[in-house]
Coordinates of C-alpha atoms in Angstrom, one line a residue:
Chain A
M1 CA 0.2 0.1 0.1
D2 CA 1.1 3.1 -0.1
F3 CA 1.4 6.3 2.1
G4 CA -1.9 7.9 1.5
P5 CA -4.0 4.8 1.6
H6 CA -1.9 3.6 4.7
L7 CA -2.2 6.7 6.3
M8 CA -6.3 6.9 5.8
L9 CA -6.3 3.5 7.5
A10 CA -4.4 4.2 10.2
T11 CA -6.6 7.5 10.6
L12 CA -9.8 5.1 10.8
E13 CA -8.7 2.9 13.1
G14 CA -7.1 5.8 15.2
T15 CA -10.9 6.8 15.3
V16 CA -12.2 3.8 16.6
I17 CA -9.7 3.7 19.8
A18 CA -10.3 7.1 20.1
S19 CA -14.2 6.6 20.4
I20 CA -14.0 4.1 23.0
L21 CA -11.2 6.3 24.8
V22 CA -13.6 9.2 24.7
L23 CA -16.3 7.3 27.3
T24 CA -14.1 5.6 29.0
A25 CA -12.2 9.0 29.7
M26 CA -15.3 10.7 29.9
G27 CA -16.2 8.6 32.9
L28 CA -12.9 9.5 34.4
S29 CA -13.4 13.2 34.1
I30 CA -17.2 13.6 35.4
V31 CA -15.9 11.7 38.4
F32 CA -13.1 14.1 39.1
G33 CA -14.6 17.2 38.2
V34 CA -17.9 16.5 40.4
M35 CA -16.3 14.6 43.5
R36 CA -12.5 15.9 43.3
V37 CA -11.5 11.7 43.4
V38 CA -9.1 10.0 41.0
N39 CA -10.2 6.6 40.3
V40 CA -7.8 3.9 39.9
A41 CA -10.4 1.1 39.8
H42 CA -11.9 3.1 36.6
G43 CA -9.6 0.6 34.7
E44 CA -11.2 -2.6 36.2
F45 CA -15.1 -1.1 35.8
F46 CA -13.8 -1.2 32.0
M47 CA -12.5 -5.0 32.5
L48 CA -16.1 -5.6 34.2
G49 CA -18.3 -4.3 31.8
A50 CA -16.4 -6.4 29.1
V51 CA -16.5 -9.8 31.1
L52 CA -20.2 -9.2 31.8
A53 CA -20.6 -8.6 28.1
W54 CA -19.3 -12.1 27.6
Y55 CA -21.3 -13.7 30.1
V56 CA -24.8 -11.9 29.0
S57 CA -24.3 -12.9 25.3
K58 CA -23.3 -16.6 26.2
M59 CA -26.3 -16.7 28.4
L60 CA -28.2 -15.6 26.2
G61 CA -27.1 -17.0 22.6
G62 CA -28.8 -17.2 19.6
H63 CA -27.6 -14.4 17.2
P64 CA -24.8 -12.6 18.4
A65 CA -26.7 -9.1 17.8
I66 CA -29.2 -10.1 20.8
G67 CA -27.0 -11.1 23.2
F68 CA -24.3 -7.8 22.0
A69 CA -27.9 -5.5 22.1
A70 CA -28.8 -6.8 25.8
A71 CA -25.1 -6.9 26.9
L72 CA -25.5 -3.2 25.7
V73 CA -28.1 -2.4 28.4
I74 CA -27.2 -5.0 31.3
A75 CA -23.6 -4.3 31.6
P76 CA -23.4 -0.6 32.1
L77 CA -26.1 -1.2 34.6
V78 CA -24.5 -3.9 37.0
V79 CA -21.3 -2.0 36.8
G80 CA -22.9 1.0 37.4
L81 CA -24.6 -0.2 40.2
I82 CA -21.3 -1.9 41.7
A83 CA -19.4 1.2 41.8
A84 CA -22.2 3.2 43.7
V85 CA -22.3 0.7 46.2
S86 CA -18.6 0.4 46.6
D87 CA -19.3 4.3 46.8
Q88 CA -21.3 3.8 49.7
L89 CA -19.4 1.4 51.4
I90 CA -16.0 2.8 51.1
L91 CA -15.5 6.1 49.6
K92 CA -18.4 8.0 51.4
R93 CA -16.5 6.2 55.1
I94 CA -13.2 7.9 54.3
N95 CA -14.7 11.5 53.3
Y96 CA -13.3 11.1 49.8
D97 CA -9.9 12.4 51.2
P98 CA -7.5 12.4 48.2
D99 CA -4.7 10.4 49.2
R100 CA -7.2 8.0 51.0
T101 CA -9.3 7.4 48.1
I102 CA -6.2 6.4 46.1
V103 CA -5.3 3.9 48.3
G104 CA -9.0 2.9 48.4
T105 CA -9.6 2.8 45.0
I106 CA -6.3 0.7 44.4
G107 CA -8.0 -1.4 46.6
I108 CA -10.8 -2.0 45.0
L109 CA -9.2 -2.4 42.3
F110 CA -7.5 -5.7 43.1
I111 CA -10.8 -7.0 44.3
I112 CA -12.4 -6.7 41.5
Q113 CA -9.4 -8.0 39.4
Q114 CA -9.0 -11.3 41.5
T115 CA -12.2 -11.8 41.8
T116 CA -12.6 -12.2 38.0
L117 CA -9.6 -14.2 38.0
M118 CA -11.4 -16.5 40.3
T119 CA -14.5 -16.8 38.6
F120 CA -14.0 -15.7 34.9
G121 CA -10.2 -17.4 35.1
P122 CA -6.9 -16.5 33.1
E123 CA -8.5 -16.9 29.4
A124 CA -9.1 -14.2 27.0
R125 CA -12.9 -14.9 26.0
P126 CA -14.2 -13.4 22.5
V127 CA -17.6 -11.9 22.1
E128 CA -18.9 -12.1 18.5
A129 CA -20.1 -8.9 16.9
P130 CA -23.5 -8.5 15.8
F131 CA -22.4 -7.7 12.3
N132 CA -19.2 -7.5 10.5
Q133 CA -19.0 -6.8 6.8
R134 CA -15.8 -5.5 5.5
L135 CA -16.4 -2.8 3.3
A136 CA -13.4 -1.3 0.9
L137 CA -12.7 2.1 0.9
P138 CA -11.9 3.8 -2.3
W139 CA -8.7 5.9 -2.9
F140 CA -8.2 9.0 -5.4
E141 CA -5.0 9.1 -7.2
F142 CA -3.7 12.0 -9.8
S143 CA -2.6 10.0 -12.6
E144 CA -1.9 10.1 -16.6
G145 CA -6.1 9.9 -17.0
G146 CA -6.8 12.4 -14.7
L147 CA -8.0 12.0 -11.1
Q148 CA -8.7 8.5 -10.9
M149 CA -10.7 6.2 -8.4
I150 CA -8.6 3.2 -7.1
W151 CA -10.1 0.3 -4.4
P152 CA -6.4 -0.4 -2.4
W153 CA -5.7 -3.6 -1.4
G154 CA -6.1 -3.8 2.4
L155 CA -7.8 -0.3 2.7
S156 CA -11.4 -1.5 4.5
I157 CA -12.7 -1.2 7.3
T158 CA -15.7 -3.4 9.1
S159 CA -19.0 -2.2 9.7
Y160 CA -18.8 -3.1 13.0
K161 CA -15.6 -0.6 13.8
L162 CA -18.1 2.0 12.0
F163 CA -20.7 1.1 14.0
V164 CA -18.3 2.0 16.9
I165 CA -18.0 5.6 16.2
F166 CA -21.3 6.3 15.7
A167 CA -22.4 4.7 19.1
A168 CA -19.9 6.9 20.8
L169 CA -20.9 10.1 19.4
T170 CA -24.5 9.3 20.0
V171 CA -23.9 8.3 23.6
L172 CA -21.3 11.7 23.9
L173 CA -24.4 13.6 22.9
A174 CA -26.9 11.7 25.2
L175 CA -24.4 12.7 28.1
W176 CA -24.3 16.4 27.0
L177 CA -28.0 16.8 26.9
F178 CA -28.3 14.9 30.1
L179 CA -26.0 17.5 31.7
T180 CA -27.3 20.6 30.6
R181 CA -31.2 19.9 29.8
T182 CA -32.2 17.9 33.2
K183 CA -32.8 18.7 36.6
I184 CA -30.3 15.6 37.3
G185 CA -27.8 17.1 35.3
L186 CA -28.0 20.7 36.8
I187 CA -27.9 19.2 40.3
M188 CA -24.3 17.4 39.5
R189 CA -23.0 20.9 38.2
A190 CA -24.4 22.5 41.1
T191 CA -22.4 20.2 43.3
Q192 CA -19.7 20.2 41.1
Q193 CA -19.5 24.0 41.4
D194 CA -19.3 24.2 45.0
S195 CA -21.1 21.1 47.1
E196 CA -21.2 22.9 50.2
T197 CA -23.7 25.7 48.7
A198 CA -25.6 22.9 47.0
K199 CA -26.0 21.3 50.0
A200 CA -27.4 24.1 51.6
F201 CA -30.2 24.4 49.1
G202 CA -30.7 21.0 49.9
V203 CA -28.9 18.7 47.1
P204 CA -28.7 15.2 48.7
V205 CA -24.6 15.8 47.8
G206 CA -24.2 12.1 49.3
T207 CA -26.5 10.4 47.0
V208 CA -25.1 12.6 43.9
Y209 CA -21.6 11.3 44.7
S210 CA -22.5 7.5 44.1
C211 CA -25.1 8.2 41.2
V212 CA -21.6 10.2 39.7
F213 CA -19.3 7.4 40.6
G214 CA -21.5 4.8 39.1
L215 CA -22.4 7.0 36.0
G216 CA -18.3 7.4 35.5
A217 CA -17.8 3.5 35.9
A218 CA -21.1 2.9 33.3
L219 CA -19.6 4.9 30.8
A220 CA -16.2 2.7 31.3
A221 CA -18.5 -0.4 30.6
L222 CA -20.1 0.7 28.1
G223 CA -17.1 1.9 26.2
A224 CA -15.8 -2.1 26.9
V225 CA -19.0 -3.7 25.3
L226 CA -18.4 -1.6 22.6
V227 CA -14.9 -2.7 22.2
V228 CA -15.1 -6.7 23.5
P229 CA -16.3 -7.5 19.6
I230 CA -12.9 -5.8 18.5
Q231 CA -11.0 -7.1 21.4
Q232 CA -11.3 -10.2 23.4
A233 CA -12.3 -10.2 27.6
H234 CA -9.2 -10.6 29.3
Y235 CA -9.2 -10.0 33.4
L236 CA -5.9 -8.1 32.9
M237 CA -7.2 -5.7 30.3
G238 CA -8.1 -3.0 32.3
A239 CA -4.8 -1.6 33.1
D240 CA -4.3 -0.1 29.6
P241 CA -7.9 1.7 29.1
L242 CA -6.5 3.0 32.8
L243 CA -3.3 4.5 31.5
M244 CA -5.0 5.9 28.7
A245 CA -8.1 7.7 30.2
F246 CA -5.9 9.2 32.7
T247 CA -3.4 10.6 29.9
V248 CA -6.4 12.0 28.4
V249 CA -8.3 13.6 31.5
I250 CA -4.6 15.1 32.0
I251 CA -3.9 16.4 28.8
G252 CA -7.4 18.0 28.8
G253 CA -7.1 19.4 31.9
L254 CA -8.5 17.8 34.9
G255 CA -12.1 18.2 35.3
S256 CA -13.2 20.1 32.1
L257 CA -15.4 18.0 29.9
P258 CA -15.1 19.7 26.7
G259 CA -10.9 19.4 26.9
T260 CA -11.6 15.7 28.0
V261 CA -13.2 14.6 24.4
I262 CA -10.7 16.7 22.5
A263 CA -8.0 15.1 23.9
A264 CA -9.4 11.8 23.6
F265 CA -9.5 12.0 20.0
L266 CA -6.1 13.1 19.7
I267 CA -4.6 10.6 21.9
G268 CA -6.4 8.0 20.7
M269 CA -5.8 9.0 16.7
S270 CA -2.0 9.5 17.0
D271 CA -2.3 6.0 19.6
G272 CA -3.5 5.0 16.2
I273 CA -0.9 6.4 13.9
I274 CA 2.0 6.0 15.5
S275 CA 1.4 2.0 16.0
V276 CA 0.3 1.4 12.4
F277 CA 3.8 2.8 11.6
F278 CA 6.0 2.1 14.5
S279 CA 6.6 -0.5 16.8
P280 CA 4.1 -0.4 19.3
T281 CA 5.9 -1.3 22.4
L282 CA 8.1 2.0 20.8
A283 CA 4.8 3.8 20.1
Q284 CA 4.1 3.5 24.1
I285 CA 7.1 4.3 24.9
I286 CA 7.2 8.1 23.2
A287 CA 3.6 8.4 24.0
T288 CA 3.6 7.7 27.7
F289 CA 7.0 9.6 28.4
L290 CA 5.5 12.4 26.0
V291 CA 2.1 12.7 28.5
A292 CA 4.4 12.6 31.6
M293 CA 6.2 15.6 29.8
I294 CA 3.5 17.7 29.0
L295 CA 2.3 17.1 32.9
V296 CA 5.4 18.4 33.7
F297 CA 5.8 21.3 31.5
R298 CA 1.8 22.6 31.2
P299 CA 0.3 21.1 34.5
Q300 CA -2.9 22.3 33.8
G301 CA -3.6 20.6 30.7
L302 CA -4.9 22.0 27.2
M303 CA -7.8 23.3 28.6
G304 CA -7.9 23.4 32.0
K305 CA -7.5 26.5 34.2
A306 CA -3.5 27.5 35.5
E307 CA -3.5 26.7 39.4
T308 CA -2.6 29.8 41.0
Chain B
M1 CA 15.0 6.4 80.0
T2 CA 14.9 9.0 77.6
V3 CA 13.0 9.5 74.5
A4 CA 16.2 9.0 72.4
G5 CA 17.1 6.3 74.3
K6 CA 13.9 4.4 74.2
I7 CA 14.1 4.5 70.5
N8 CA 17.8 3.7 70.3
T9 CA 16.7 0.8 72.2
L10 CA 13.4 -0.2 70.4
H11 CA 16.1 -0.2 66.6
F12 CA 19.0 -2.4 68.4
G13 CA 16.5 -4.9 69.6
I14 CA 14.5 -4.9 66.4
L15 CA 18.3 -5.7 64.9
L16 CA 18.9 -8.1 67.7
F17 CA 15.6 -10.2 67.0
L18 CA 16.4 -10.3 63.5
L19 CA 19.4 -11.6 64.5
A20 CA 18.5 -14.1 66.6
C21 CA 15.5 -15.5 64.5
F22 CA 18.7 -17.2 62.3
F23 CA 19.6 -19.3 64.9
I24 CA 16.0 -19.8 66.2
L25 CA 13.7 -20.2 63.0
P26 CA 13.8 -22.8 60.9
A27 CA 15.3 -22.6 57.1
Y28 CA 12.5 -21.7 55.4
H29 CA 11.6 -18.5 57.6
V30 CA 15.1 -17.4 57.7
G31 CA 15.0 -17.5 53.6
A32 CA 11.6 -15.7 53.9
L33 CA 13.2 -13.1 56.4
S34 CA 16.1 -12.6 54.1
R35 CA 13.8 -11.7 51.0
I36 CA 11.5 -9.6 53.9
M37 CA 14.6 -7.3 55.0
V38 CA 16.2 -6.8 51.3
L39 CA 12.0 -5.4 50.6
A40 CA 12.1 -3.7 54.0
I41 CA 15.0 -1.5 52.5
Y42 CA 13.0 -0.8 49.7
A43 CA 10.1 0.4 51.5
I44 CA 12.2 2.5 53.7
G45 CA 12.8 4.4 50.7
L46 CA 9.2 5.2 49.6
N47 CA 8.4 6.1 53.3
I48 CA 11.3 8.8 53.1
L49 CA 9.0 10.4 50.1
F50 CA 5.8 9.1 50.9
G51 CA 5.7 8.8 55.0
Y52 CA 8.1 11.6 55.7
T53 CA 7.9 14.2 52.9
G54 CA 4.4 13.6 52.1
L55 CA 4.7 13.3 48.3
L56 CA 2.6 10.1 47.1
S57 CA 5.2 8.6 44.5
L58 CA 3.3 5.5 42.3
G59 CA 6.3 4.4 40.4
H60 CA 9.3 3.8 42.7
A61 CA 9.4 0.5 41.0
M62 CA 11.8 2.6 38.1
F63 CA 14.1 3.1 41.1
F64 CA 13.8 -0.5 42.3
A65 CA 14.5 -1.6 38.7
A66 CA 17.6 0.8 37.9
G67 CA 19.2 -0.6 40.7
M68 CA 18.6 -4.1 39.9
Y69 CA 19.2 -4.2 36.4
G70 CA 22.8 -1.8 37.0
L71 CA 23.6 -4.1 38.7
G72 CA 22.5 -7.7 36.5
L73 CA 23.4 -6.2 33.4
S74 CA 26.4 -4.9 33.9
I75 CA 27.7 -8.1 35.7
K76 CA 26.5 -10.2 32.8
F77 CA 27.5 -8.2 29.6
L78 CA 30.4 -6.1 31.5
G79 CA 31.8 -9.3 33.5
V80 CA 32.6 -6.7 36.3
S81 CA 32.6 -8.5 39.4
V82 CA 29.9 -7.2 42.6
I83 CA 31.4 -4.5 44.1
P84 CA 31.5 -2.4 40.8
A85 CA 28.3 -4.3 39.6
F86 CA 26.6 -2.8 43.0
G87 CA 27.9 0.5 42.8
I88 CA 26.8 0.8 39.1
G89 CA 23.3 -0.6 40.2
I90 CA 23.1 2.0 43.0
L91 CA 24.9 4.7 40.8
S92 CA 22.1 4.5 37.9
A93 CA 19.0 4.6 40.7
A94 CA 21.0 7.5 41.8
V95 CA 21.0 9.5 38.1
L96 CA 17.4 8.3 37.7
S97 CA 16.3 9.7 41.0
V98 CA 17.7 13.1 39.8
L99 CA 16.5 13.1 36.7
V100 CA 12.8 12.2 37.6
G101 CA 12.9 14.6 40.9
L102 CA 14.1 17.5 38.6
L103 CA 11.2 16.8 36.3
A104 CA 8.3 15.4 38.7
L105 CA 9.0 18.0 41.3
R106 CA 7.4 20.6 38.5
T107 CA 4.0 19.0 39.7
V108 CA 2.1 19.0 43.0
G109 CA -0.8 16.1 44.3
V110 CA -2.5 13.9 42.0
S111 CA -0.1 15.1 39.2
F112 CA 3.0 14.5 40.8
M113 CA 1.4 10.7 41.4
I114 CA 0.5 10.1 37.8
V115 CA 3.6 11.9 36.5
T116 CA 5.8 9.2 38.1
L117 CA 3.6 6.6 37.7
M118 CA 4.1 7.3 34.1
F119 CA 8.3 7.7 34.1
A120 CA 7.8 4.3 35.8
Q121 CA 5.6 2.9 33.0
T122 CA 8.1 4.4 30.6
I123 CA 11.0 2.4 31.7
Y124 CA 9.1 -0.6 32.2
L125 CA 8.7 -0.3 28.6
V126 CA 11.9 0.0 27.5
V127 CA 13.0 -2.7 29.7
L128 CA 10.2 -5.0 27.2
Y129 CA 11.7 -3.1 24.3
F130 CA 15.1 -4.0 24.8
G131 CA 14.4 -7.7 25.1
E132 CA 17.5 -8.8 23.3
Y133 CA 19.4 -7.8 26.4
T134 CA 16.8 -7.7 29.4
R135 CA 15.0 -10.7 28.4
G136 CA 11.9 -9.1 29.0
D137 CA 9.2 -10.7 31.3
E138 CA 10.9 -13.8 31.1
G139 CA 14.1 -12.4 33.3
F140 CA 17.4 -13.7 33.7
V141 CA 19.3 -15.5 36.0
L142 CA 22.9 -14.5 37.3
Q143 CA 24.7 -18.1 38.4
Q144 CA 26.4 -18.7 41.5
A145 CA 30.0 -18.0 40.3
E146 CA 28.9 -14.0 39.0
R147 CA 27.3 -13.4 42.6
M148 CA 30.6 -14.2 44.7
L149 CA 31.1 -11.0 47.2
L150 CA 35.1 -10.7 47.1
N151 CA 35.3 -14.5 49.1
F152 CA 31.7 -14.8 50.8
D153 CA 29.3 -16.7 48.9
V154 CA 25.7 -15.2 49.1
T155 CA 24.2 -17.9 47.4
T156 CA 24.3 -19.9 51.2
E157 CA 21.3 -19.7 53.2
A158 CA 23.4 -18.0 55.5
G159 CA 25.6 -15.8 53.6
R160 CA 22.4 -14.7 52.2
Y161 CA 20.6 -14.1 55.3
F162 CA 23.8 -11.8 56.9
V163 CA 24.1 -9.9 53.8
A164 CA 20.3 -8.8 54.2
F165 CA 20.7 -8.4 57.5
G166 CA 23.8 -6.0 57.2
A167 CA 22.2 -4.0 54.8
F168 CA 19.3 -3.9 56.6
S169 CA 20.7 -2.8 59.8
I170 CA 22.7 -0.1 58.2
C171 CA 19.4 1.8 55.9
L172 CA 17.5 0.8 59.6
I173 CA 20.1 2.7 61.5
S174 CA 21.0 5.8 59.5
F175 CA 17.3 6.2 58.4
A176 CA 16.2 6.1 61.6
A177 CA 19.4 9.5 62.3
L178 CA 18.2 11.0 59.2
V179 CA 14.7 10.9 60.7
Q180 CA 15.8 12.6 63.8
S181 CA 18.2 15.1 62.3
S182 CA 17.2 18.6 61.8
F183 CA 17.0 17.4 57.8
G184 CA 14.4 15.2 59.0
K185 CA 12.5 17.6 60.7
R186 CA 12.3 20.0 57.8
L187 CA 11.0 17.3 55.4
V188 CA 7.7 16.7 58.1
A189 CA 7.6 20.3 58.4
I190 CA 7.3 20.0 54.4
R191 CA 4.9 17.6 54.6
E192 CA 2.7 18.9 57.6
N193 CA 2.5 22.9 55.6
E194 CA 4.2 23.6 52.7
E195 CA 3.2 26.8 52.6
R196 CA 4.3 27.4 56.1
A197 CA 7.7 25.9 55.8
R198 CA 8.6 28.0 52.7
M199 CA 7.6 31.3 54.3
L200 CA 9.7 30.5 57.4
G201 CA 12.5 30.5 54.9
Y202 CA 13.4 26.9 53.8
D203 CA 14.2 26.3 50.2
V204 CA 11.3 23.4 49.8
W205 CA 12.2 22.4 46.5
R206 CA 15.6 21.8 47.0
Y207 CA 14.6 19.5 50.3
K208 CA 11.8 18.2 48.0
L209 CA 14.6 17.1 45.4
L210 CA 17.0 15.9 48.2
A211 CA 14.1 13.5 49.6
V212 CA 13.1 11.9 46.1
I213 CA 17.4 11.7 45.2
I214 CA 17.6 9.8 48.8
S215 CA 14.5 7.3 48.6
G216 CA 15.1 6.6 44.8
T217 CA 18.7 5.8 45.6
V218 CA 17.9 3.6 48.7
S219 CA 15.0 1.6 46.7
G220 CA 18.0 1.2 44.3
V221 CA 19.9 -0.4 46.9
A222 CA 16.9 -2.4 47.5
G223 CA 16.8 -3.5 44.0
A224 CA 20.9 -4.3 43.4
L225 CA 20.7 -6.5 46.8
Y226 CA 17.5 -8.1 45.5
A227 CA 19.5 -9.1 42.2
L228 CA 22.6 -9.9 43.9
L229 CA 20.9 -12.1 46.8
F230 CA 18.2 -13.9 44.6
G231 CA 20.4 -14.0 41.6
Y232 CA 17.4 -13.5 39.1
V233 CA 16.5 -10.2 37.3
G234 CA 13.1 -9.7 35.5
A235 CA 10.5 -6.9 34.3
T236 CA 7.8 -7.8 36.6
F237 CA 10.0 -5.8 39.1
A238 CA 9.6 -2.6 37.1
S239 CA 5.8 -3.2 36.7
V240 CA 2.9 -1.1 38.2
Q241 CA 2.7 -3.7 40.7
Y242 CA 5.9 -3.3 42.1
S243 CA 5.1 0.6 42.6
I244 CA 1.9 -0.2 44.3
L245 CA 3.3 -2.8 46.5
P246 CA 5.7 -0.6 48.6
L247 CA 3.1 1.7 49.1
L248 CA 0.7 -1.1 50.4
W249 CA 3.6 -2.3 52.5
V250 CA 4.3 1.3 54.4
L251 CA 0.4 2.0 54.9
L252 CA 0.2 -1.1 56.5
G253 CA 2.9 -1.0 58.8
G254 CA 2.2 2.9 59.7
A255 CA 3.3 5.6 57.3
G256 CA 5.7 7.9 58.7
K257 CA 7.2 5.5 61.2
T258 CA 10.7 4.2 61.0
I259 CA 9.6 0.6 62.3
G260 CA 6.9 0.9 59.9
P261 CA 8.3 -0.2 56.6
L262 CA 9.6 -3.8 58.2
I263 CA 6.3 -4.4 59.9
G264 CA 4.4 -4.2 56.8
V265 CA 6.6 -6.2 55.0
A266 CA 6.6 -9.1 57.1
F267 CA 2.7 -8.6 58.0
M268 CA 2.1 -8.8 53.8
F269 CA 4.3 -11.6 53.5
Y270 CA 3.1 -14.2 55.9
L271 CA -0.6 -12.9 55.1
I272 CA 0.2 -13.9 51.2
D273 CA 2.5 -16.8 52.0
A274 CA -0.7 -18.2 54.4
S275 CA -3.6 -17.1 51.4
S276 CA -1.5 -18.7 48.6
A277 CA -2.0 -22.2 50.2
Y278 CA -5.8 -21.7 49.1
T279 CA -6.0 -19.5 46.1
S280 CA -4.3 -18.3 43.3
A281 CA -5.7 -14.7 43.2
Y282 CA -3.6 -13.7 46.3
M283 CA -3.3 -10.3 45.4
L284 CA -6.8 -10.1 46.1
I285 CA -6.0 -10.3 49.9
A286 CA -3.5 -7.3 49.1
G287 CA -6.6 -5.1 47.8
L288 CA -8.8 -6.3 50.7
A289 CA -6.0 -5.2 53.0
L290 CA -5.7 -1.7 51.2
V291 CA -9.5 -1.0 51.7
I292 CA -9.7 -2.2 55.5
L293 CA -6.7 -0.1 56.4
T294 CA -7.2 3.3 54.6
M295 CA -11.0 2.9 56.2
F296 CA -9.8 1.9 59.7
A297 CA -6.2 1.9 60.6
P298 CA -5.0 5.1 58.1
R299 CA -1.8 5.2 60.3
G300 CA -1.3 1.5 60.1
I301 CA 0.1 -0.9 62.6
A302 CA 2.6 1.5 64.1
G303 CA 0.6 3.8 64.3
I304 CA -1.8 2.1 66.4
L305 CA 1.1 1.0 68.7
Q306 CA 2.1 4.4 69.1
A307 CA -1.6 5.4 69.8
K308 CA -2.4 2.4 72.1
V309 CA 1.2 1.8 73.5
W310 CA 4.1 3.6 72.5
P311 CA 3.6 7.3 72.3
W312 CA 6.8 8.4 71.6
L313 CA 7.5 6.5 68.6
P314 CA 9.5 8.2 65.9

């Protein structure tokens, strides 16, 4: 393949990665924005979503689309519920103290991960995509006969991957409408701005925190259900999304939702493009190091306000 | 007895007890204790930074790995003997901690944790990337002949125990002296109230940098010792898990307490040892321990001891 079609393929793959990433990172960003805590167990909620998707599709059987559609609803709900309960049981009792929350969520991380290892087992298990046609893509090239449309071999995308991009955009839109147009969204934003004043106005801040924590985890689980037909479910799969989501939230500016979206696309795309052209490990080394350097030299992120 | 006298008695008592353990305990526990002492040095390294200076690093495995690979690779590829290799290991950790300190200390709070986490991840990936030399996850073994400390064989049970004991004694005593010194008190002042320390005229940034360097170097000593005494060098020791474990040990034993690291490592070691008889998912115990600790005993076992028995505990 020539450079042009190759780059287009890399960009498409990058968009798919970015679509999953934006959902996971949004979950982390909302939790940080409203509750001011760093949820290290976020990657495990992602993993739990993928594992539940496998269980649901296994139990329902029949056409893969039935299981997938059911998983799309059930997995985020269950994961959100688990997160809300762990918030009530653990985080609420340590008063959301930043350091202790990190330690507590590291604990939750190991509990979820190891419980999955004991029940789901160490194997990677696939979930079948509901539909998976291969769509060839055209490429335009100038030659002696003017502009020509060619169909380079290997330049294609599956219909499922297109669906992932579309689904992520829909969820983002729905989330935006939810936060800006509904009463619950208003309450969440009020809590984010000033939890003390919100409490004085009768907002049940404790309940809002649990809901936000659940919502954040549910978004991660939703991303995982979408990714599991592309990447298999495995009990250690949470580590990469966690690191990537962290990166995105930091680059976007802690707590800034538009920043998160922009950063997710930047990082997802560059990850897709770099890993097509370079060795994946080298790409990861460069990406991780660059993000650390951005944090060092521009700690407020791209869209965040500078701390005084 | 004065407070200083009590503290010295406690530390020397612990060392005497560890010495006695070699003659009393069966071989299995002697082996376990030499491992515990080396890992306790690692935990002491983190405790200086986290417990005393209040900086939470989630990437200390990079310093441990720097010491480990500094020693292991120089023995394997440069063919140097143990003592210079040990020096190279410590030097690698020291250089790395200067670099990481200079960069990471530009950030504070949550960003500091994540920057250290990412630097450590970078180092881990670099180790995997150069798998041709490091053998990646699989790691490599140092042969007995390569591990002679002058004419002293560290591969025997006794050799291993006494080298670990000697190193641990030096670390514990100098750590206790450091904490009691005015330097240590300044670190605590920074932990308690950075703004006030700065207002009182202390160069906060310089003290934090020194804390990172000391902490990283001590962790590197532990890494080099681990490779020397147990003869194995592998990428697992550079992974996130080995950054989380020392945090767990320090928290469990008691952050900001001199005896915290040893208690934490020993407690966790035997807890995992007991539970691994029942399940392969032994990290579940670590997770439960972290949650329970942070909820009910945020100051660790030494913290409880201080509150209930020894109010003078340093």
